[in-house]
Coordinates of C-alpha atoms and ligand atoms in Angstrom, one line a residue:
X10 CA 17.4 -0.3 -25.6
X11 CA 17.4 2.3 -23.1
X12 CA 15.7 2.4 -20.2
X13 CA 13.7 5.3 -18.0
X14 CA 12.4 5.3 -14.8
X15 CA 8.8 4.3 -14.6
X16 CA 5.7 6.8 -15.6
X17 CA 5.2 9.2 -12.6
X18 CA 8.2 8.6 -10.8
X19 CA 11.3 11.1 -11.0
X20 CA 15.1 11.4 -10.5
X21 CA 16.0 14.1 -8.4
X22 CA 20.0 15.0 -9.5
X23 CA 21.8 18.0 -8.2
X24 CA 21.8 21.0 -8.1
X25 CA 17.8 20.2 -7.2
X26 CA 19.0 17.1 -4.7
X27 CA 20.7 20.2 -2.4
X28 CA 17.7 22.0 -2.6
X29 CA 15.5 19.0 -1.0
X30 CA 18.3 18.4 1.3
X31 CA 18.3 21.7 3.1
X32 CA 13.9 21.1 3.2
X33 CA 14.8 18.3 5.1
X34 CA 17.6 19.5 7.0
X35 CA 15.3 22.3 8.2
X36 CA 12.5 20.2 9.1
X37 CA 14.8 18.0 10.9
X38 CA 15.8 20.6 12.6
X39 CA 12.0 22.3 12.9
X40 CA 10.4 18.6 14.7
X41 CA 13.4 18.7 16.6
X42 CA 12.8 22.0 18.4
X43 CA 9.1 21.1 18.6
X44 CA 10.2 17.7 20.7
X45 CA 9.1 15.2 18.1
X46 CA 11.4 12.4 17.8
X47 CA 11.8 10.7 14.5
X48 CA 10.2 7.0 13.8
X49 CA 11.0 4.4 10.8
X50 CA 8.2 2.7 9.2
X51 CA 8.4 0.1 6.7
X52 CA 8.1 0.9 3.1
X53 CA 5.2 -1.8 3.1
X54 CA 2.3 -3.0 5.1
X55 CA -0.1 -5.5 5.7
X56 CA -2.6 -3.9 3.1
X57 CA -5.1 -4.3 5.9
X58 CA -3.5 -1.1 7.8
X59 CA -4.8 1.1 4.9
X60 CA -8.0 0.0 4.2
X61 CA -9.5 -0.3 8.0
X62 CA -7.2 3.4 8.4
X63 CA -7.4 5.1 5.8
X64 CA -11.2 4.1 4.5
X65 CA -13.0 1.8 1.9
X66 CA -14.6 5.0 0.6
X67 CA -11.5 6.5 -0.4
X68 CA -9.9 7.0 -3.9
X69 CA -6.4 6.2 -2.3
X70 CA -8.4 2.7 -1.1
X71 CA -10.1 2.4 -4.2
X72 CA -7.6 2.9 -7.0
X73 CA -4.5 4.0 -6.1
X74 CA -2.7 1.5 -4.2
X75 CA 0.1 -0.9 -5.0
X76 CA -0.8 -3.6 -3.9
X77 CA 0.5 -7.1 -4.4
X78 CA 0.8 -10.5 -3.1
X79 CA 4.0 -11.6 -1.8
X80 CA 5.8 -15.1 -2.2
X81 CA 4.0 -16.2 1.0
X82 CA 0.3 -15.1 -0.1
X83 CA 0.0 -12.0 1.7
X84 CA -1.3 -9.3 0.6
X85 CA 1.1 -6.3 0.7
X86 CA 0.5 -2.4 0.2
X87 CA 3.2 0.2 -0.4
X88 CA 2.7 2.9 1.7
X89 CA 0.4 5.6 0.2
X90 CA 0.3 7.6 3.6
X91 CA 2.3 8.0 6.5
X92 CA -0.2 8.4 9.8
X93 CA -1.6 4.7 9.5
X94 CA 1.3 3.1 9.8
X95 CA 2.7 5.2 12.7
X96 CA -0.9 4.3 14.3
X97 CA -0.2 1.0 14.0
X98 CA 3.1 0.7 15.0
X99 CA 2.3 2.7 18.4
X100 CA -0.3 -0.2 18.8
X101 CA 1.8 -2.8 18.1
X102 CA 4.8 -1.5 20.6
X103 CA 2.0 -0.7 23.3
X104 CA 3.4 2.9 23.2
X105 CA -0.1 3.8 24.9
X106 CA 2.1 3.2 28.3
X107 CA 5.0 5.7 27.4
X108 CA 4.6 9.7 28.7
X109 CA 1.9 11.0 26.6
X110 CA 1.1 12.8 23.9
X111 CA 3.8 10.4 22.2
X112 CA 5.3 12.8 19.0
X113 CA 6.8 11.4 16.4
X114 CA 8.3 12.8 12.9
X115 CA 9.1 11.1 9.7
X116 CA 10.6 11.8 6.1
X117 CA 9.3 8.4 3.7
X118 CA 8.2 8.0 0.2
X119 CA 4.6 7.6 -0.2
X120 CA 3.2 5.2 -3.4
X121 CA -0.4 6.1 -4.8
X122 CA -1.1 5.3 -8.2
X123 CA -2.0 8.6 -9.7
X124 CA -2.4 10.0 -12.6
X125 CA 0.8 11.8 -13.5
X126 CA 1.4 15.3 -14.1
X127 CA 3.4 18.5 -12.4
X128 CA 3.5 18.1 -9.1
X129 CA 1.6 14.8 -9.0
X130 CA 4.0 11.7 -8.8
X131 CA 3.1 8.0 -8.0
X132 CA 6.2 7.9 -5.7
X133 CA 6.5 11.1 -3.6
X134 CA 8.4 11.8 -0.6
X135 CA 6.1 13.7 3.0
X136 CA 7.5 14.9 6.0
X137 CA 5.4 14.6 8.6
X138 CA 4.7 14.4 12.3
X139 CA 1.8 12.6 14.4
X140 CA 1.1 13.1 18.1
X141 CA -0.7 10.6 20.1
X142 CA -2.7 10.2 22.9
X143 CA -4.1 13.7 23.7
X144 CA -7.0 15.1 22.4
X145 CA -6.7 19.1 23.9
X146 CA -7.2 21.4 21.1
X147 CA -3.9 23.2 21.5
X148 CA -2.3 20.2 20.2
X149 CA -3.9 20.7 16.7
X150 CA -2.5 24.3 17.2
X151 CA 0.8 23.3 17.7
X152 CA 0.6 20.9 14.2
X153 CA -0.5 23.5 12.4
X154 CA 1.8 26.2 13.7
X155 CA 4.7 23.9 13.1
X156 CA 4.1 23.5 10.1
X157 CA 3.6 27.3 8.8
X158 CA 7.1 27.6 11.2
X159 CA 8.6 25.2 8.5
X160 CA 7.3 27.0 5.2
X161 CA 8.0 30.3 6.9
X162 CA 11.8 28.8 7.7
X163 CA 12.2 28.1 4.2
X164 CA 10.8 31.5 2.8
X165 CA 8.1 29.1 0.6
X166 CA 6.1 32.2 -1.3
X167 CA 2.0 32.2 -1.4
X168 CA 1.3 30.2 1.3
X169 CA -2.5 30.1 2.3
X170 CA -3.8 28.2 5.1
X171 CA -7.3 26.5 5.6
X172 CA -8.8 25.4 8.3
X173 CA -12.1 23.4 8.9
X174 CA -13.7 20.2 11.2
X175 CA -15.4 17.3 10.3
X176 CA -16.7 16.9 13.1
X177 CA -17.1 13.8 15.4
X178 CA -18.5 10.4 13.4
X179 CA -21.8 10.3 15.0
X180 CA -22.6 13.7 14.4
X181 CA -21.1 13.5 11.0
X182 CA -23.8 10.4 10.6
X183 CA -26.8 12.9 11.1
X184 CA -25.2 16.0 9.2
X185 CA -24.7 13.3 6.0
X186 CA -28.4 12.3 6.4
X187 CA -29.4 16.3 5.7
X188 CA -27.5 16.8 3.1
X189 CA -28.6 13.5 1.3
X190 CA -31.9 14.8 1.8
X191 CA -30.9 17.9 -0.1
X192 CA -28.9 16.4 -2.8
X193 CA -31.4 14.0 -3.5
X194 CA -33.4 16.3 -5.9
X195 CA -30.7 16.9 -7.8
X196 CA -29.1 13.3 -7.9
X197 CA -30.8 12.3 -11.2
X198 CA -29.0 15.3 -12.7
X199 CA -25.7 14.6 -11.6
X200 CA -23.1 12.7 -13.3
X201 CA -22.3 9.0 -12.7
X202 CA -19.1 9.7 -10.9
X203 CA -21.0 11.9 -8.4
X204 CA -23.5 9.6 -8.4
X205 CA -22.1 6.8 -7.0
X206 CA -19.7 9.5 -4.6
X207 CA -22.6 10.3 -2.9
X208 CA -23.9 7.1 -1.8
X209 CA -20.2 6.0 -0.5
X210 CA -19.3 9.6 1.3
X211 CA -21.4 12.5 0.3
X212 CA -19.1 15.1 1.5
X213 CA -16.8 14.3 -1.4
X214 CA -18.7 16.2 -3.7
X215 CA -17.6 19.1 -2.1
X216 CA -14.2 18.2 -3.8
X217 CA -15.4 17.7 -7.3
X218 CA -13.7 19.5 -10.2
X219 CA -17.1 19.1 -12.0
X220 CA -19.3 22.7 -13.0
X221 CA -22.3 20.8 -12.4
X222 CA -21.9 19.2 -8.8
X223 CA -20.0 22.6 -7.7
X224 CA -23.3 24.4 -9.0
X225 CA -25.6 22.1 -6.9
X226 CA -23.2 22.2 -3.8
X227 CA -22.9 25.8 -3.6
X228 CA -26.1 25.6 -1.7
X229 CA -25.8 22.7 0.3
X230 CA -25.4 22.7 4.0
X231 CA -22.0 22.8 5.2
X232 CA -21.1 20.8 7.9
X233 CA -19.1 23.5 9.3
X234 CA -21.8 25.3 10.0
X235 CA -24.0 22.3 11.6
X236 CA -21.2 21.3 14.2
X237 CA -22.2 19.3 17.4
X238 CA -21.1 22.0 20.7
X239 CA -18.2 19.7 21.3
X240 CA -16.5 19.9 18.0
X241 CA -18.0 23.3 18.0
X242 CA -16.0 24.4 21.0
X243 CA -12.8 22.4 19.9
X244 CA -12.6 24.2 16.5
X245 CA -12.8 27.4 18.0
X246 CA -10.3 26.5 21.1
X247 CA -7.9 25.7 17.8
X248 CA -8.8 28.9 16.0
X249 CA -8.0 30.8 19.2
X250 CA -4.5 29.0 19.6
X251 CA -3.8 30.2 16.2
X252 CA -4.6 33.8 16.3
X253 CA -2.9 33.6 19.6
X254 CA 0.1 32.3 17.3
X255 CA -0.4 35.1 14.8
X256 CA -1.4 32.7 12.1
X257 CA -2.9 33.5 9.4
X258 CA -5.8 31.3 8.4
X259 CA -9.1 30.9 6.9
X260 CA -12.0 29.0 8.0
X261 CA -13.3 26.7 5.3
X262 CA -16.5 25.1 5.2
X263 CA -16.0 23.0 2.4
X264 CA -12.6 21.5 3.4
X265 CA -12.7 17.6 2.8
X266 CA -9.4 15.6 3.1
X267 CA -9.0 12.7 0.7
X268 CA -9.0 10.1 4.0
X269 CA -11.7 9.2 6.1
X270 CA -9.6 9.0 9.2
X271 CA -10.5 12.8 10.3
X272 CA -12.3 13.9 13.0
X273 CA -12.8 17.3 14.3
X274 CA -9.9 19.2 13.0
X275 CA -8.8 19.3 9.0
X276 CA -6.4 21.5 7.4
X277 CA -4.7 22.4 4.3
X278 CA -1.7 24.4 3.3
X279 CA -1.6 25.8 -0.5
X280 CA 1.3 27.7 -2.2
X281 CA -0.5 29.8 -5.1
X282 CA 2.9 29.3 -7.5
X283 CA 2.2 25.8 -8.1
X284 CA -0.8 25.5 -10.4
X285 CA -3.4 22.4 -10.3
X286 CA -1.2 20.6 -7.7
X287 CA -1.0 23.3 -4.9
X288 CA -1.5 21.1 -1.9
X289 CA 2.0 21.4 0.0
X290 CA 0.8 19.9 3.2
X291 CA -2.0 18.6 5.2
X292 CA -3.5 16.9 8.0
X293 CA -5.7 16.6 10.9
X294 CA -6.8 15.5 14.0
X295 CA -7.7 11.6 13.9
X296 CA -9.4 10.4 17.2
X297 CA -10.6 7.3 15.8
X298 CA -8.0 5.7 14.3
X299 CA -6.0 3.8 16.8
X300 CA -8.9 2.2 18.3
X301 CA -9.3 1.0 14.1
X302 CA -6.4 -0.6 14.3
X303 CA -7.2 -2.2 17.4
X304 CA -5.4 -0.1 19.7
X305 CA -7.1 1.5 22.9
X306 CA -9.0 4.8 22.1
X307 CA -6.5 7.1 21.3
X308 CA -6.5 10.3 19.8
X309 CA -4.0 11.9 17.3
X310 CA -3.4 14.8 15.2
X311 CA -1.0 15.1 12.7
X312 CA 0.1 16.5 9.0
X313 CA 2.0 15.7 6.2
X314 CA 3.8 17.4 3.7
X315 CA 4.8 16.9 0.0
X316 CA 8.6 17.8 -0.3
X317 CA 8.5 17.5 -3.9
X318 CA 6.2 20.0 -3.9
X319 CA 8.0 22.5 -1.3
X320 CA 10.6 22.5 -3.7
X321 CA 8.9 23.0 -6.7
X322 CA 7.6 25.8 -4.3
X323 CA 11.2 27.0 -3.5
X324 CA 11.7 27.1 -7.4
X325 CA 9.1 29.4 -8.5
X326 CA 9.8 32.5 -9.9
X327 CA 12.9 31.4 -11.3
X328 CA 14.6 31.8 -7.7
X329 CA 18.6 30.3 -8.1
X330 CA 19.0 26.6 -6.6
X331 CA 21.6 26.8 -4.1
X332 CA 25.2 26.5 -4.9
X333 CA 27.3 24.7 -3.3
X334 CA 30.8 24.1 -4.7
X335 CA 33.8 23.2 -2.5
X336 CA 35.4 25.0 -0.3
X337 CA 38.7 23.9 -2.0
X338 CA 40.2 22.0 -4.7
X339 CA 43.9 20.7 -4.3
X340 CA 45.6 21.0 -7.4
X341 CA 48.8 18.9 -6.8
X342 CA 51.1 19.1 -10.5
X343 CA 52.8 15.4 -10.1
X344 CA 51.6 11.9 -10.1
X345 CA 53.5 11.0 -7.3
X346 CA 53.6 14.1 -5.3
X347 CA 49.8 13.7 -5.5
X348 CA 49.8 10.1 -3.9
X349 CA 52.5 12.1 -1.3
X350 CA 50.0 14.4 -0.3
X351 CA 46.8 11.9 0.5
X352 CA 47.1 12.7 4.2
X353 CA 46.9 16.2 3.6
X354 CA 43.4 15.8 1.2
X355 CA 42.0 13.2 4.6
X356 CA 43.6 16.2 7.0
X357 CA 41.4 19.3 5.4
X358 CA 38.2 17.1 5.3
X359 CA 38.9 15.5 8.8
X360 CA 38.7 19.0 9.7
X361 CA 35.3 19.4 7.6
X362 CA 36.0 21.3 4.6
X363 CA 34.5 20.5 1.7
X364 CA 37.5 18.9 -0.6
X365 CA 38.0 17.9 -4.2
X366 CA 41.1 17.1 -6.0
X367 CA 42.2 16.5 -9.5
X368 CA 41.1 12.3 -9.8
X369 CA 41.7 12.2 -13.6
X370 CA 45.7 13.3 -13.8
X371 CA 44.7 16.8 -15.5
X372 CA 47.8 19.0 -16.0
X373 CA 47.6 22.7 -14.4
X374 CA 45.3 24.2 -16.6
X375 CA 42.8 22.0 -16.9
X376 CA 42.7 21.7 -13.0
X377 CA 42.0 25.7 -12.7
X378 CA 39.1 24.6 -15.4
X379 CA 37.8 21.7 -13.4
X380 CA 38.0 23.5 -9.7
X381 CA 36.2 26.9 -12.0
X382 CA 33.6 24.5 -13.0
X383 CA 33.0 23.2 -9.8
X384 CA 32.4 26.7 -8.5
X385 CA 35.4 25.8 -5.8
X386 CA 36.2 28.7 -3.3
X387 CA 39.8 28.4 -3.3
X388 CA 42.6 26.2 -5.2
X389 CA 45.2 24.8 -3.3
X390 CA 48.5 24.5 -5.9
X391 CA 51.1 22.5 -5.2
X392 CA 54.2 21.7 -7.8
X393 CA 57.7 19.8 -7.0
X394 CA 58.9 22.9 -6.3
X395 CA 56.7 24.3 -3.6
X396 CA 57.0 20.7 -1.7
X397 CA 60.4 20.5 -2.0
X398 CA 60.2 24.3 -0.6
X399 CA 57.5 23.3 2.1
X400 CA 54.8 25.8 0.5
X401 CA 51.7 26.3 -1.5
X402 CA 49.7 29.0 -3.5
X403 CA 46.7 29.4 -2.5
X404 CA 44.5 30.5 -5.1
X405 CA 40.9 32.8 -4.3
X406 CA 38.9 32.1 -7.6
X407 CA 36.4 35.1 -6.6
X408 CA 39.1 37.6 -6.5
X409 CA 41.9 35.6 -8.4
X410 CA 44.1 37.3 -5.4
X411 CA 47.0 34.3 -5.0
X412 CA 49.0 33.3 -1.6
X413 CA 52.1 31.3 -0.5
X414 CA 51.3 29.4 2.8
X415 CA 53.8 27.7 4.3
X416 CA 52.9 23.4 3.8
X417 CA 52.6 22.9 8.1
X418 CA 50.0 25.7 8.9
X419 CA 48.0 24.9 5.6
X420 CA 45.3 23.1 7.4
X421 CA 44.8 25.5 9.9
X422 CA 44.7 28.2 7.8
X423 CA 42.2 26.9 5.3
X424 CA 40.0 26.0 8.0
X425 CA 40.6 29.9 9.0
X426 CA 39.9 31.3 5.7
X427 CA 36.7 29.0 5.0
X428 CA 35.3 30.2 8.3
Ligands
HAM506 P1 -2.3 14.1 2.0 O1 -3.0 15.4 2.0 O2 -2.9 13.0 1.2 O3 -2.3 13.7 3.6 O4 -0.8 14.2 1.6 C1 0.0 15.2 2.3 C2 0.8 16.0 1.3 O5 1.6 15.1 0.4 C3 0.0 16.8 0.3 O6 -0.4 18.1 0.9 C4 0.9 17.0 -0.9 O7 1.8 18.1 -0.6 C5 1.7 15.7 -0.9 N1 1.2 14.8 -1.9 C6 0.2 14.0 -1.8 N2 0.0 13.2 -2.9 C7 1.0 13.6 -3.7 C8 1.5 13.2 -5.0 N3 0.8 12.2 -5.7 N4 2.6 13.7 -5.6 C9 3.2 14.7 -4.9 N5 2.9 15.1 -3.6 C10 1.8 14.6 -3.1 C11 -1.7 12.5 4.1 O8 -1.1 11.8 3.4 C12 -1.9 12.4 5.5 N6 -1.2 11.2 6.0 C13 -1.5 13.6 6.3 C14 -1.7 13.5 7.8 C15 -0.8 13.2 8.7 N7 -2.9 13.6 8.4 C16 -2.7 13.4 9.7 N8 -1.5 13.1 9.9

């Protein structure tokens, strides 16, 4: 019987694997430049750190998470987000006594038990960053514009950027009791789903997909509109950062996250190429989180983003995955001339050039095949003959143009010509 990898859950095989390695080598790159360092979570947690972070009232919380009881009776959660386990990590290594803001970047798989379909996985990879222990409004800035740096970096097409705030808790508290006070009217008319959404976190109706809730909602007060002068002033410190930043945003007053972490700052990036699933990367500011995990009050503000979905992103419009064949193939025409010239295959990739050789004992012409196939730059031939002689033909497959190089400066001038 054959088996397949479970439902929701993806290989990723080249040429799509180079693709998602060059989103992460830029990011890498992008956190580096903006002084994050990297940190390494576990895969799992106590499930504990997800329901006091993320919130009871979530759908994540409520029916998405793997969770399982170990061999020792505790109750384990793969990770379904990445900020509440940096949060709890910083509490757990006191890292409330290094410099601060700390920054930290990661790149992990993320586990939510969703239901399938393009661009929605139950395993997906996020890159994201977190910053700790400041709560200045130019820090949301600098989240945000890093982010649109790293979708700009890697040309993504159609992105759109929304920004909103939720506010601080206690201020959320009296905003929720207005707008229970308009939806109540309309409650008996709503569906059961929305029904039961809006006596657990009435801003998620905002979110629904349902006609009849968007219908009633359309006229509900918007916390955006009702924010305390604090959060008030903070969102529009943020929005000043970002037009400062030339960045292109809009305000939404209907933005709600899918974790009840957030405070004050939310935001959302969307690529317009990618259909139902357009959500390439979010976050927010989360002032109350540490303190959940019971750290000392701490604020943060952070983002995540979905790299399948970047590259699904990267892939619209038919645009060409990125080749990447090697930058020569060394064709040696005898069994044990081959095992002669080893040292010279470990001298060109010492050197860092991309090498592959004949590994099946082909005969000339199949090699030229194989190295075609490959997409290989160059072929390196090398008979009895040409040993014996101290030379080799170099081969360009773009131009079909060949060389002799003498055997002693091959290395060096392979490492010229690749240049
Ligand atoms: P999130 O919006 O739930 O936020 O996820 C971040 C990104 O992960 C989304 O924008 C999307 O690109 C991707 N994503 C989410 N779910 C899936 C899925 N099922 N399949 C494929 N891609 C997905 C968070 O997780 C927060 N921890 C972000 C954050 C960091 N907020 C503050 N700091």
């Amino acid at each position: 019987m054959r088996v397949s990898a479970p439902r929701g859950t993806r290989d990723v095989l080249p040429p799509e694997g180079r693709l998602r390695r060059r989103v992460l080598d830029v990011a890498q790159e992008r956190f580096a430049v903006y002084a994050f360092a990297p940190i390494t979570t576990p895969t799992f947690e106590d499930t504990e750190v997800f329901v006091r972070g993320i919130g009871t009232s979530t759908d994540i919380v409520r029916k998405e998470m793997y969770t399982f009881t170990d061999l020792g009776g505790r109750s384990i959660t793969l990770r379904p987000e990445g900020t509440a386990p940096v949060a709890r990590a910083y509490v757990e290594h006191g890292m409330h006594k290094l410099p601060q803001p700390v920054k930290l970047w990661y790149v992990a798989p993320m586990f939510r038990y969703e239901a399938p379909q393009a661009g929605r996985y139950r395993e997906h990879w996020q890159v994201g960053a977190e910053v700790l222990g400041s709560d200045d409004p130019l820090v949301d800035a600098e989240a945000i514009a890093l982010l649109a740096d790293l979708f700009a970096r890697l040309e993504v097409p159609g992105v759109r950027l929304r920004v909103g705030s939720m506010d601080d808790p206690e201020a959320r508290g009296e905003y929720r009791r207005r707008l229970l006070d308009y939806l109540e009217p309309y409650a008996r008319d709503l569906p059961p789903e929305a029904r039961e959404r809006m006596t657990e976190n009435p801003l998620r109706l905002f979110d629904s997909k349902d006609e009849r809730v968007q219908a009633v909602m359309a006229d509900a007060p918007k916390l955006l509109h009702a924010l305390s002068p604090p959060a008030r002033e903070h969102h529009e410190r943020v929005l000043a950062a970002l037009d400062r930043l030339d960045i292109v945003y809009e305000e939404d007053p209907i933005l709600v996250r899918g974790l009840d972490y957030y405070t004050r700052t939310v935001f959302e990036f969307s690529c317009d190429r990618l259909g139902a699933q357009s959500g390439i990367g979010g976050g927010g500011r989360y002032d109350r989180l540490v303190e959940d995990l019971g750290g000392p009050p701490t604020p943060g503000v952070g983002f995540g983003a979905g790299v399948e979905r970047i590259c699904l992103a990267l892939q619209a419009e038919g645009r060409p995955l990125p080749e990447e064949g090697p930058d020569c193939y060394l064709a040696v025409v005898d069994g044990d001339l081959r095992m002669r010239l080893l040292p010279l295959l470990a001298a060109l990739r010492a050197r860092g050039l991309r090498c592959e050789s004949d590994l099946r004992g082909r005969g000339l012409k199949a090699m030229l095949r194989h190295a075609d196939a490959l997409g290989a730059r160059r072929v390196v031939i090398i008979g009895p003959r040409d040993a014996e002689a101290g030379v080799a033909t170099i081969r360009d497959m773009r131009t079909g143009e060949q060389d002799e190089v003498p055997l002693d400066r091959l290395v060096e001038h392979l490492v010229e010509v690749a240049r």
